[in-house]
Coordinates of C-alpha atoms and ligand atoms in Angstrom, one line a residue:
M1 CA 88.7 108.2 24.7
T2 CA 86.2 107.7 27.5
T3 CA 85.7 110.5 30.0
L4 CA 83.4 108.3 32.3
N5 CA 82.2 110.3 35.3
L6 CA 85.4 112.4 35.3
L7 CA 83.6 115.7 35.0
P8 CA 84.3 118.3 37.7
N9 CA 81.9 118.1 40.6
K10 CA 79.7 121.1 39.6
A11 CA 76.8 119.7 41.6
E12 CA 78.3 121.3 44.6
N13 CA 78.2 124.6 42.8
H14 CA 81.8 125.1 43.8
I15 CA 83.5 128.1 42.4
Y16 CA 87.1 127.3 41.6
N17 CA 89.8 129.9 41.6
L18 CA 89.8 129.4 37.9
N19 CA 86.4 128.2 36.8
N20 CA 87.2 127.8 33.1
Y21 CA 90.4 126.9 31.3
Q22 CA 89.6 129.2 28.4
D23 CA 89.2 132.1 30.8
G24 CA 92.7 131.5 32.1
V25 CA 94.3 131.2 28.7
T26 CA 92.7 134.2 27.2
D27 CA 94.8 137.3 27.7
F28 CA 97.0 135.6 30.3
S29 CA 100.1 137.5 31.3
W30 CA 102.7 136.8 33.9
Q31 CA 103.0 140.6 34.4
E32 CA 99.4 140.6 35.7
V33 CA 100.3 137.9 38.3
E34 CA 103.2 140.1 39.6
K35 CA 100.6 142.6 40.9
Q36 CA 99.8 140.1 43.7
F37 CA 103.1 140.5 45.4
S38 CA 104.1 143.1 47.9
W39 CA 107.3 143.7 45.9
Y40 CA 105.2 144.9 43.0
N41 CA 104.8 148.2 44.9
S42 CA 107.7 148.1 47.4
E43 CA 110.3 146.7 45.0
K44 CA 111.6 144.7 48.0
V45 CA 111.9 141.0 46.9
N46 CA 112.2 138.0 49.2
M47 CA 110.4 134.7 49.0
A48 CA 110.4 134.3 52.8
H49 CA 108.8 137.7 53.2
E50 CA 106.0 136.8 50.7
C51 CA 105.5 133.4 52.3
I52 CA 105.4 134.5 56.0
D53 CA 106.0 138.2 57.0
R54 CA 103.6 139.8 54.5
H55 CA 100.7 137.8 55.9
V56 CA 101.6 139.2 59.4
D57 CA 101.7 142.7 57.9
D58 CA 98.4 142.1 56.2
G59 CA 96.7 141.2 59.5
Y60 CA 96.8 137.4 59.4
G61 CA 99.5 136.9 62.1
D62 CA 97.2 134.7 64.2
K63 CA 96.2 132.4 61.4
V64 CA 97.7 128.9 61.7
A65 CA 100.5 128.6 59.1
L66 CA 101.9 125.2 60.1
H67 CA 100.1 122.2 61.7
Y68 CA 102.8 119.6 62.5
L69 CA 102.0 116.1 63.8
N70 CA 103.7 112.8 64.0
D71 CA 102.6 109.6 65.8
E72 CA 103.5 111.1 69.2
E73 CA 103.1 114.9 69.1
E74 CA 101.2 117.7 67.5
I75 CA 102.1 121.4 67.4
Q76 CA 100.8 124.4 65.5
F77 CA 102.6 127.7 64.5
T78 CA 100.8 130.9 63.5
F79 CA 102.3 133.1 60.8
S80 CA 103.4 135.5 63.6
Q81 CA 105.2 132.7 65.4
L82 CA 106.9 131.6 62.2
K83 CA 108.0 135.1 61.6
E84 CA 109.6 135.3 65.0
K85 CA 111.3 131.9 64.6
T86 CA 112.6 132.6 61.1
D87 CA 113.8 136.1 62.1
H88 CA 115.7 134.5 65.1
L89 CA 117.4 131.8 63.1
A90 CA 118.1 134.3 60.3
T91 CA 119.9 136.5 62.8
I92 CA 122.0 133.6 64.0
L93 CA 123.0 132.6 60.5
K94 CA 123.8 136.2 59.7
T95 CA 125.9 136.8 62.8
N96 CA 127.7 133.5 62.0
G97 CA 128.9 134.8 58.7
V98 CA 126.2 133.5 56.3
K99 CA 125.9 136.0 53.5
K100 CA 123.6 136.6 50.5
G101 CA 124.3 133.9 47.9
D102 CA 126.0 131.4 50.3
I103 CA 124.6 127.9 50.0
V104 CA 123.1 126.6 53.2
F105 CA 122.4 122.9 53.2
I106 CA 119.5 121.8 55.4
F107 CA 119.3 118.2 56.5
F108 CA 116.3 117.3 58.6
P109 CA 113.4 114.9 58.7
K110 CA 110.0 116.3 57.8
N111 CA 109.6 118.6 60.8
P112 CA 109.1 122.3 61.7
D113 CA 112.9 122.8 62.1
C114 CA 113.3 121.8 58.5
Y115 CA 110.7 124.4 57.3
I116 CA 112.0 127.1 59.6
A117 CA 115.7 126.5 58.6
M118 CA 114.6 126.7 54.9
M119 CA 112.8 130.0 55.4
A120 CA 115.5 131.5 57.7
A121 CA 118.2 130.8 55.1
V122 CA 116.1 132.3 52.3
K123 CA 115.3 135.4 54.5
I124 CA 118.9 136.5 54.5
G125 CA 119.3 135.8 50.8
A126 CA 121.2 132.5 51.2
V127 CA 120.6 129.7 48.8
A128 CA 118.7 126.9 50.6
G129 CA 119.9 123.4 49.8
P130 CA 117.5 120.8 51.3
L131 CA 118.8 117.3 51.5
F132 CA 116.5 114.3 51.5
E133 CA 116.4 112.7 55.0
A134 CA 117.3 109.2 53.7
F135 CA 120.6 110.3 52.2
M136 CA 123.7 108.5 53.6
E137 CA 127.3 109.5 53.5
E138 CA 128.0 109.3 49.8
A139 CA 124.9 111.1 48.7
I140 CA 125.6 113.9 51.1
R141 CA 129.3 114.2 50.1
D142 CA 128.5 114.3 46.4
R143 CA 126.1 117.2 46.9
I144 CA 128.0 119.3 49.4
A145 CA 131.4 118.8 47.7
D146 CA 130.0 119.7 44.2
C147 CA 129.2 123.2 45.2
N148 CA 131.8 123.6 48.0
G149 CA 129.0 124.0 50.5
R150 CA 130.1 126.0 53.6
Y151 CA 127.1 125.8 55.9
L152 CA 124.9 123.0 57.1
I153 CA 121.9 123.0 59.5
T154 CA 120.9 119.6 60.9
D155 CA 120.1 117.6 64.0
S156 CA 122.1 115.4 66.3
E157 CA 121.0 112.1 64.6
L158 CA 121.5 113.1 60.9
V159 CA 124.8 114.8 61.6
K160 CA 126.3 111.4 62.2
R161 CA 126.0 110.7 58.5
V162 CA 127.9 113.8 57.3
P163 CA 131.4 112.8 56.2
K164 CA 133.0 116.0 57.7
G165 CA 136.5 114.8 57.0
D166 CA 135.9 114.7 53.3
L167 CA 134.3 118.1 53.1
P168 CA 137.0 120.7 53.8
T169 CA 134.9 123.6 52.6
L170 CA 132.1 122.9 55.1
K171 CA 133.0 125.5 57.7
K172 CA 130.0 125.6 60.0
I173 CA 127.7 122.8 61.0
F174 CA 124.8 124.0 63.1
V175 CA 123.1 121.3 65.1
T176 CA 119.8 121.5 67.0
A177 CA 121.4 120.1 70.1
E178 CA 122.9 121.2 73.4
P179 CA 126.7 122.0 73.4
E180 CA 127.6 118.8 75.3
Q181 CA 125.9 116.8 72.6
C182 CA 127.9 118.4 69.8
A183 CA 131.1 116.9 68.5
V184 CA 134.2 118.9 67.7
G185 CA 133.4 121.2 64.7
E186 CA 129.7 121.3 65.4
I187 CA 127.9 124.4 66.7
S188 CA 125.0 124.1 69.2
L189 CA 122.0 125.8 67.8
N190 CA 120.2 125.5 71.1
E191 CA 122.8 127.6 72.8
L192 CA 122.8 130.2 70.0
L193 CA 119.1 130.5 70.2
R194 CA 119.4 131.2 74.0
L195 CA 122.2 133.7 73.5
T196 CA 121.1 135.6 70.4
K197 CA 118.8 138.5 70.4
T198 CA 116.7 138.7 67.2
E199 CA 117.8 141.5 64.9
R200 CA 115.1 143.8 63.7
N201 CA 114.7 144.0 59.9
V202 CA 116.9 141.0 59.3
T203 CA 115.4 140.3 55.9
E204 CA 117.8 140.8 53.0
W205 CA 116.0 142.6 50.1
L206 CA 116.8 140.9 46.8
D207 CA 116.3 141.0 43.0
L208 CA 114.0 138.6 41.3
D209 CA 117.1 137.1 39.6
D210 CA 118.8 136.3 42.9
R211 CA 119.4 132.6 43.7
L212 CA 116.7 131.0 45.9
N213 CA 117.5 127.3 46.2
I214 CA 119.5 124.4 44.9
H215 CA 118.1 120.9 44.3
Y216 CA 120.4 118.1 43.3
T217 CA 118.8 115.9 40.8
S218 CA 119.8 112.8 38.9
G219 CA 119.9 112.1 35.2
S220 CA 121.0 109.0 33.3
T221 CA 124.7 109.9 33.3
G222 CA 127.1 111.2 35.9
K223 CA 126.6 112.4 39.4
P224 CA 123.6 114.5 40.5
K225 CA 123.5 118.0 39.2
G226 CA 122.6 121.1 41.2
I227 CA 119.6 122.9 39.7
I228 CA 119.3 126.5 40.8
H229 CA 116.1 128.5 40.9
A230 CA 115.7 132.2 41.5
H231 CA 113.2 134.2 43.6
Q232 CA 111.4 135.0 40.4
A233 CA 110.0 131.4 40.6
M234 CA 107.5 132.6 43.1
I235 CA 105.4 134.2 40.4
Q236 CA 104.5 130.9 38.9
Q237 CA 104.5 129.0 42.2
Y238 CA 101.9 131.4 43.5
Q239 CA 99.7 131.3 40.5
T240 CA 99.8 127.5 40.1
G241 CA 99.0 127.3 43.8
K242 CA 96.0 129.4 43.2
W243 CA 94.6 127.8 40.1
V244 CA 95.9 124.2 40.2
L245 CA 96.0 123.5 43.9
D246 CA 92.9 125.8 44.0
I247 CA 93.9 127.1 47.5
K248 CA 91.3 129.3 49.2
E249 CA 91.2 131.1 52.5
D250 CA 89.9 128.2 54.6
D251 CA 91.9 125.4 53.1
V252 CA 94.0 123.0 55.1
Y253 CA 96.7 121.8 52.7
W254 CA 98.9 118.7 52.8
C255 CA 101.6 117.8 50.4
T256 CA 103.3 114.6 51.4
A257 CA 106.8 115.2 49.9
H258 CA 110.0 115.9 51.7
P259 CA 111.7 119.2 50.8
G260 CA 114.7 117.3 49.6
W261 CA 112.6 116.6 46.5
V262 CA 111.5 119.7 44.6
T263 CA 107.8 119.0 45.2
G264 CA 108.5 119.1 48.9
T265 CA 109.9 122.6 48.6
V266 CA 107.8 124.2 46.0
Y267 CA 104.4 122.7 46.7
A268 CA 104.8 121.7 50.4
I269 CA 106.2 125.1 51.4
F270 CA 106.3 127.9 48.9
A271 CA 103.1 127.7 46.8
P272 CA 100.7 127.1 49.8
W273 CA 102.3 129.8 51.9
L274 CA 102.4 132.3 49.1
N275 CA 98.6 131.6 49.0
R276 CA 98.4 131.9 52.8
A277 CA 97.2 128.4 53.3
T278 CA 97.5 126.4 56.6
I279 CA 100.1 123.7 55.8
V280 CA 99.9 120.2 57.3
L281 CA 103.2 118.5 57.9
F282 CA 103.2 114.9 58.9
G283 CA 106.5 113.7 60.3
G284 CA 106.8 110.1 59.7
R285 CA 107.2 107.4 57.1
F286 CA 104.4 106.2 54.9
D287 CA 101.8 104.3 56.8
A288 CA 98.1 104.1 55.7
E289 CA 96.7 104.4 59.2
S290 CA 98.8 107.5 60.1
W291 CA 98.0 109.1 56.7
F292 CA 94.3 108.7 56.9
S293 CA 94.4 109.7 60.6
T294 CA 96.3 112.9 59.6
I295 CA 93.6 113.8 57.1
E296 CA 90.9 113.2 59.7
R297 CA 92.6 114.9 62.6
T298 CA 93.7 118.1 60.8
G299 CA 90.8 118.3 58.4
V300 CA 92.9 118.3 55.2
T301 CA 90.9 119.8 52.3
V302 CA 93.5 119.9 49.5
W303 CA 95.9 116.9 49.3
Y304 CA 98.9 116.6 46.9
S305 CA 100.7 113.2 46.8
A306 CA 102.2 110.7 44.3
P307 CA 100.8 107.7 42.4
T308 CA 102.9 105.2 44.4
A309 CA 101.3 106.5 47.7
F310 CA 97.8 106.3 46.2
R311 CA 98.5 102.8 44.9
M312 CA 99.7 101.8 48.4
L313 CA 96.6 103.2 50.0
K314 CA 94.4 101.5 47.4
A315 CA 96.2 98.2 48.2
E316 CA 95.1 98.5 51.9
G317 CA 91.6 97.6 50.8
D318 CA 88.2 99.2 51.8
A319 CA 87.9 98.3 55.5
I320 CA 90.4 100.9 56.6
L321 CA 88.5 103.6 54.8
Q322 CA 85.5 103.0 57.0
R323 CA 87.5 103.7 60.1
Y324 CA 88.3 107.3 59.1
D325 CA 86.3 110.4 58.4
L326 CA 87.8 111.7 55.1
T327 CA 84.9 114.0 54.2
S328 CA 87.0 117.2 54.7
L329 CA 88.9 116.3 51.4
R330 CA 87.7 118.4 48.5
H331 CA 90.6 118.5 46.0
L332 CA 93.3 115.8 45.3
L333 CA 96.4 116.0 43.1
S334 CA 99.2 113.8 42.1
V335 CA 102.7 114.2 40.6
G336 CA 106.0 112.6 39.8
E337 CA 105.1 109.4 37.8
P338 CA 102.3 108.2 35.6
L339 CA 98.9 108.1 37.4
N340 CA 97.1 105.0 36.3
P341 CA 93.5 105.3 35.3
E342 CA 92.6 102.6 38.0
V343 CA 93.9 104.9 40.7
I344 CA 91.7 107.7 39.4
H345 CA 88.7 105.4 39.5
W346 CA 89.6 104.3 43.0
G347 CA 89.7 107.9 44.1
I348 CA 86.3 108.6 42.6
E349 CA 84.7 105.4 44.0
K350 CA 86.3 105.2 47.4
L351 CA 87.1 108.8 48.3
G352 CA 84.5 110.5 46.2
Q353 CA 87.3 112.6 44.6
R354 CA 89.0 112.8 41.3
I355 CA 92.8 112.8 41.5
H356 CA 94.3 115.5 39.3
D357 CA 97.5 114.7 37.7
T358 CA 100.2 117.4 37.3
W359 CA 103.5 117.3 35.4
W360 CA 106.7 119.2 36.0
M361 CA 110.3 118.6 36.9
T362 CA 113.0 119.8 39.2
E363 CA 114.3 121.9 36.3
T364 CA 111.0 123.5 35.5
G365 CA 110.5 124.9 39.1
A366 CA 106.7 124.7 38.9
Q367 CA 103.8 122.8 37.4
L368 CA 103.6 123.2 33.6
I369 CA 101.0 120.6 32.5
V370 CA 98.0 120.2 34.7
N371 CA 94.5 119.0 35.2
L372 CA 92.5 122.0 36.6
P373 CA 89.8 121.1 39.0
S374 CA 87.2 122.8 36.8
E375 CA 88.0 120.8 33.7
V376 CA 87.3 117.3 32.3
I377 CA 89.9 114.7 33.2
K378 CA 91.1 112.1 30.6
P379 CA 92.5 109.1 32.4
G380 CA 96.0 108.4 31.3
S381 CA 96.7 112.1 30.5
M382 CA 98.7 114.5 32.6
G383 CA 96.5 117.4 31.6
R384 CA 97.0 120.5 29.5
A385 CA 99.5 123.4 29.4
F386 CA 99.0 125.8 32.3
P387 CA 98.0 129.2 30.9
G388 CA 101.0 131.2 29.7
I389 CA 102.9 127.9 28.9
E390 CA 103.4 126.5 25.4
V391 CA 103.9 122.8 25.0
A392 CA 105.0 120.9 21.9
I393 CA 105.9 117.4 20.8
L394 CA 109.1 117.4 18.7
D395 CA 110.8 114.8 16.6
D396 CA 114.5 114.0 16.8
E397 CA 115.2 117.1 14.5
G398 CA 113.2 119.5 16.6
T399 CA 110.2 119.6 14.3
K400 CA 106.7 120.0 15.8
Q401 CA 104.6 116.8 15.6
P402 CA 100.9 116.7 14.9
S403 CA 98.5 115.4 17.5
G404 CA 98.6 111.7 18.2
Q405 CA 102.3 111.4 17.3
I406 CA 104.8 110.4 20.0
G407 CA 107.9 112.6 20.4
H408 CA 110.0 114.6 22.8
L409 CA 108.0 116.6 25.3
A410 CA 109.2 120.2 25.0
I411 CA 108.2 123.6 26.5
K412 CA 108.7 127.0 25.0
A413 CA 111.2 128.8 27.3
P414 CA 111.4 130.9 29.4
W415 CA 108.7 130.8 32.0
P416 CA 109.0 132.4 35.5
A417 CA 110.1 129.3 37.5
I418 CA 112.5 127.8 35.0
M419 CA 115.9 126.8 36.4
R420 CA 118.5 129.6 36.2
E421 CA 121.5 127.4 35.9
V422 CA 123.0 124.0 36.6
W423 CA 125.6 124.5 39.2
K424 CA 129.0 125.1 37.4
N425 CA 127.8 123.0 34.5
K426 CA 126.9 125.1 31.5
E427 CA 127.2 122.1 29.1
K428 CA 124.5 120.3 31.0
Y429 CA 122.3 123.4 31.1
D430 CA 122.8 123.9 27.3
S431 CA 121.8 120.2 26.7
Y432 CA 118.2 121.0 27.6
F433 CA 118.1 123.6 24.8
R434 CA 119.4 121.7 21.8
F435 CA 116.4 123.0 19.9
G436 CA 116.9 126.7 20.8
E437 CA 114.0 128.1 22.7
W438 CA 112.4 124.7 23.3
Y439 CA 113.3 123.2 26.7
L440 CA 113.7 119.5 26.2
S441 CA 112.3 117.5 29.2
G442 CA 113.7 114.1 28.3
D443 CA 110.2 112.7 28.5
L444 CA 108.3 111.1 25.6
A445 CA 104.7 112.0 25.1
Y446 CA 101.9 112.7 22.6
Q447 CA 99.2 115.3 22.6
D448 CA 95.6 114.8 21.6
E449 CA 93.5 117.3 19.5
D450 CA 92.3 119.0 22.7
G451 CA 95.9 119.6 23.9
Y452 CA 95.9 116.9 26.6
V453 CA 99.4 115.4 27.0
F454 CA 99.9 111.6 27.4
F455 CA 103.2 110.5 29.0
Q456 CA 104.9 107.7 27.2
G457 CA 108.2 107.2 29.0
R458 CA 111.7 108.6 29.2
S459 CA 114.1 109.0 26.3
D460 CA 117.0 108.3 28.6
D461 CA 117.9 105.8 31.3
M462 CA 116.7 107.8 34.3
I463 CA 114.9 105.7 36.9
N464 CA 111.6 106.9 38.5
S465 CA 110.8 104.8 41.6
S466 CA 107.9 105.9 43.7
G467 CA 108.1 109.3 42.0
E468 CA 111.7 109.7 43.1
R469 CA 114.3 110.3 40.5
I470 CA 117.3 108.0 40.6
G471 CA 120.4 108.1 38.4
P472 CA 121.7 104.6 37.4
F473 CA 125.2 105.9 37.3
E474 CA 125.2 106.8 41.0
V475 CA 124.0 103.3 42.0
E476 CA 126.4 101.6 39.6
S477 CA 129.3 103.6 41.0
K478 CA 128.5 102.5 44.5
L479 CA 127.9 98.9 43.5
I480 CA 131.4 98.5 42.0
E481 CA 132.9 99.9 45.2
H482 CA 131.9 96.7 46.8
E483 CA 134.7 94.2 46.9
A484 CA 132.8 91.4 45.2
V485 CA 131.4 93.4 42.3
A486 CA 133.3 93.7 39.0
E487 CA 130.7 95.4 36.9
A488 CA 127.2 96.7 37.3
G489 CA 124.3 97.9 35.1
V490 CA 121.3 99.4 36.8
I491 CA 117.8 99.9 35.3
G492 CA 114.3 100.7 36.4
K493 CA 112.2 97.5 36.3
P494 CA 108.5 98.1 35.8
D495 CA 106.6 97.5 39.1
P496 CA 102.9 97.6 39.7
V497 CA 103.1 99.6 42.9
R498 CA 106.2 101.7 42.7
G499 CA 106.1 102.4 39.0
E500 CA 109.7 101.2 38.7
I501 CA 112.0 99.5 41.1
V502 CA 115.8 99.8 41.0
K503 CA 117.2 96.6 39.6
A504 CA 121.0 95.9 39.3
F505 CA 122.7 93.4 37.1
I506 CA 126.1 92.6 38.3
V507 CA 129.2 90.5 37.4
L508 CA 131.0 89.1 40.4
K509 CA 134.8 89.3 40.7
K510 CA 136.8 86.0 40.4
G511 CA 136.7 84.1 43.7
Y512 CA 133.2 85.3 44.7
E513 CA 130.2 82.9 44.7
N514 CA 126.7 84.1 44.1
S515 CA 124.6 83.5 47.3
P516 CA 121.6 85.1 48.9
L517 CA 123.9 86.3 51.8
L518 CA 126.3 88.1 49.4
I519 CA 123.4 89.7 47.5
K520 CA 121.9 91.0 50.7
E521 CA 125.3 92.3 51.8
I522 CA 125.7 94.2 48.5
R523 CA 122.3 95.7 48.7
E524 CA 122.9 96.8 52.3
F525 CA 126.2 98.3 51.2
V526 CA 124.4 100.6 48.8
R527 CA 121.6 101.3 51.2
Y528 CA 123.9 102.4 54.0
K529 CA 126.5 104.2 51.9
L530 CA 124.2 105.9 49.4
S531 CA 120.6 105.9 50.4
A532 CA 117.7 103.6 51.1
H533 CA 115.6 104.8 48.1
A534 CA 118.5 104.1 45.6
A535 CA 119.4 100.6 46.9
P536 CA 118.5 98.0 44.3
R537 CA 115.5 96.0 45.4
E538 CA 116.6 93.3 43.0
I539 CA 120.1 92.2 42.2
E540 CA 120.8 89.6 39.5
V541 CA 124.2 88.1 38.8
L542 CA 125.2 87.6 35.2
D543 CA 128.3 86.1 33.6
E544 CA 128.7 89.2 31.5
L545 CA 126.9 92.5 30.8
P546 CA 125.9 93.6 27.3
K547 CA 128.3 96.3 26.1
T548 CA 128.9 98.5 23.0
K549 CA 131.5 96.9 20.8
I550 CA 133.7 100.0 20.4
S551 CA 133.7 101.8 23.7
G552 CA 132.7 98.9 26.0
K553 CA 129.9 101.0 27.6
I554 CA 127.2 99.0 29.4
L555 CA 124.0 98.8 27.4
R556 CA 121.3 99.5 30.0
R557 CA 118.7 99.4 27.2
E558 CA 119.4 95.8 26.6
L559 CA 119.1 95.0 30.2
K560 CA 115.8 96.8 30.3
A561 CA 114.6 95.0 27.2
L562 CA 115.6 91.7 28.8
E563 CA 113.5 92.5 31.9
E564 CA 110.5 93.7 29.9
E565 CA 110.6 90.6 27.7
R566 CA 110.5 88.4 30.8
Q567 CA 107.6 90.3 32.2
L568 CA 105.7 89.8 28.9
Q569 CA 106.4 86.1 29.1
T570 CA 105.2 85.7 32.7
G571 CA 102.2 87.8 31.9
V572 CA 102.9 90.4 34.6
S573 CA 101.2 93.6 33.7
V574 CA 102.2 96.9 35.2
Ligands
PRX1 O1 109.6 111.6 33.8 C1 108.9 112.7 34.4 C2 108.4 112.3 35.8 O2 109.3 112.8 36.7 C3 110.4 113.5 36.0 C4 110.8 114.7 36.8 O3 111.3 114.2 38.0 P1 111.7 115.2 39.2 O4 112.6 116.2 38.6 O5 112.2 114.4 40.3 O6 110.4 115.9 39.5 C5 109.3 115.2 40.0 C6 108.1 116.1 40.4 C7 108.1 117.4 40.0 C8 109.7 113.9 34.7 O7 110.7 114.1 33.7 N1 107.1 112.9 36.0 C9 106.8 114.0 36.7 N2 105.4 114.2 36.8 C10 104.9 113.2 36.0 C11 105.9 112.3 35.6 N3 105.7 111.3 34.8 C12 104.4 111.0 34.5 N4 103.4 111.7 34.9 C13 103.5 112.8 35.7 N5 102.5 113.5 36.1

């Protein structure tokens, strides 16, 4: 294995928060990390307090906590201002009946309202349920209905997608709009903000075990499942923010993910604020010019994104790089899908920066396998176990495999940020622990002699497109609701930019003719009913789908093999 020039940039004499992996591993204990929190002495636990209020208490009230910009506007909030705003909204939620443990769904684009709503809900001990901004009716219904969600905070545009009539448990919908803009059953937040006086000491003090947030995530079967994390996750989220993101006092930190995905909550909000960083929030879609200009304008120093985004930036060519001053960047990280060695080389050559891969999952609540900034990178590897974490590769019987052997990527449970439950689905929760204390990730991987882990794929049919997790079942269910579709099988088709794209194989009902117009209509149907990111980019009509002989279940694996075979024949490499 070549390491090329992938050594850490010691020439700068930079001192990382963890300057040596071995130092981190030796005598590591999560109990030591606990001493960093104000609750260690006060016994008053609350994530929102540790992220915002304690920094005000500690004298950092004037530090910029959030630097928001989009293509038209730019606004900054200090920690003091965020404390005020989250206290105010927390008071409103509380006086409107939201109690500790209630799930509050939050449905916004990437903007300050989204972050403030998340923290206000957490402040009063509610369980924050961020929804991805591209979700349409069906995706929203599935999630809110699954946990009988009672509260939703959203804006006047996105509220139009909420199927209120199908959600009888949804009692209160708060909308950032004036009363006259609100439909029946919606509550004007603008008015409540004017009328409500902030309650002093609105924070609800909690236990480490109390629920913090719920993220719905897809697997290869069934509808999305609600993964619950507890406040205790902050222990690991803080420490990975310190050692892996390497956040220091002067850092300006940007994570490009939306809070509807776990990265957008844990590493775009919690971990950086637990470490008192200034967070950059860009509100807009991916666009190379806007992204580079965000880095230049705000002076981003630490940048966390995904391989698809890096590949898209790379595809823009070199000329664009000359137009922006990106010299503020000092530490780059990636997550969500395999990071190709070519992209790492691009980072080094064109940005003068190594890109540090990290591995974790919604269920794990924080990074578990990482490339620390002070260590050698091996291209193609996701890195090594974070201190305090034990990784193993297991065979089908749960036996540990030697280095070099591919098997199931497993982690010794528990660790502080691990999910606490799958909402009302113990069977699903238990399925991760088939081998007792080993949490089974569903990923296949091998480890080398130095402990570096190399991702080899999934052991199930889950699709990963642009780092976003998509369940084939959800897409198939939507496809067969279309009047022309009799059957559907959905797979991830390897793609050089997005890692995988969603591809659907369908059988048409009698009387329907395959035509580009019909295919477009079917695609749009999924896009506008479910969500843009899950709509198949390719739809192919077959006469029949491969199925198991006995149960008649569609064999996605055969569809996938068919697709891979074709790519081999046409010489397309991914
Ligand atoms: O297959 C792995 C892939 O993303 C899955 C988890 O998806 P999600 O819960 O949406 O969380 C994504 C970000 C935390 C994993 O089971 N994955 C995540 N990171 C990597 C990865 N695949 C390859 N390399 C990674 N670094």
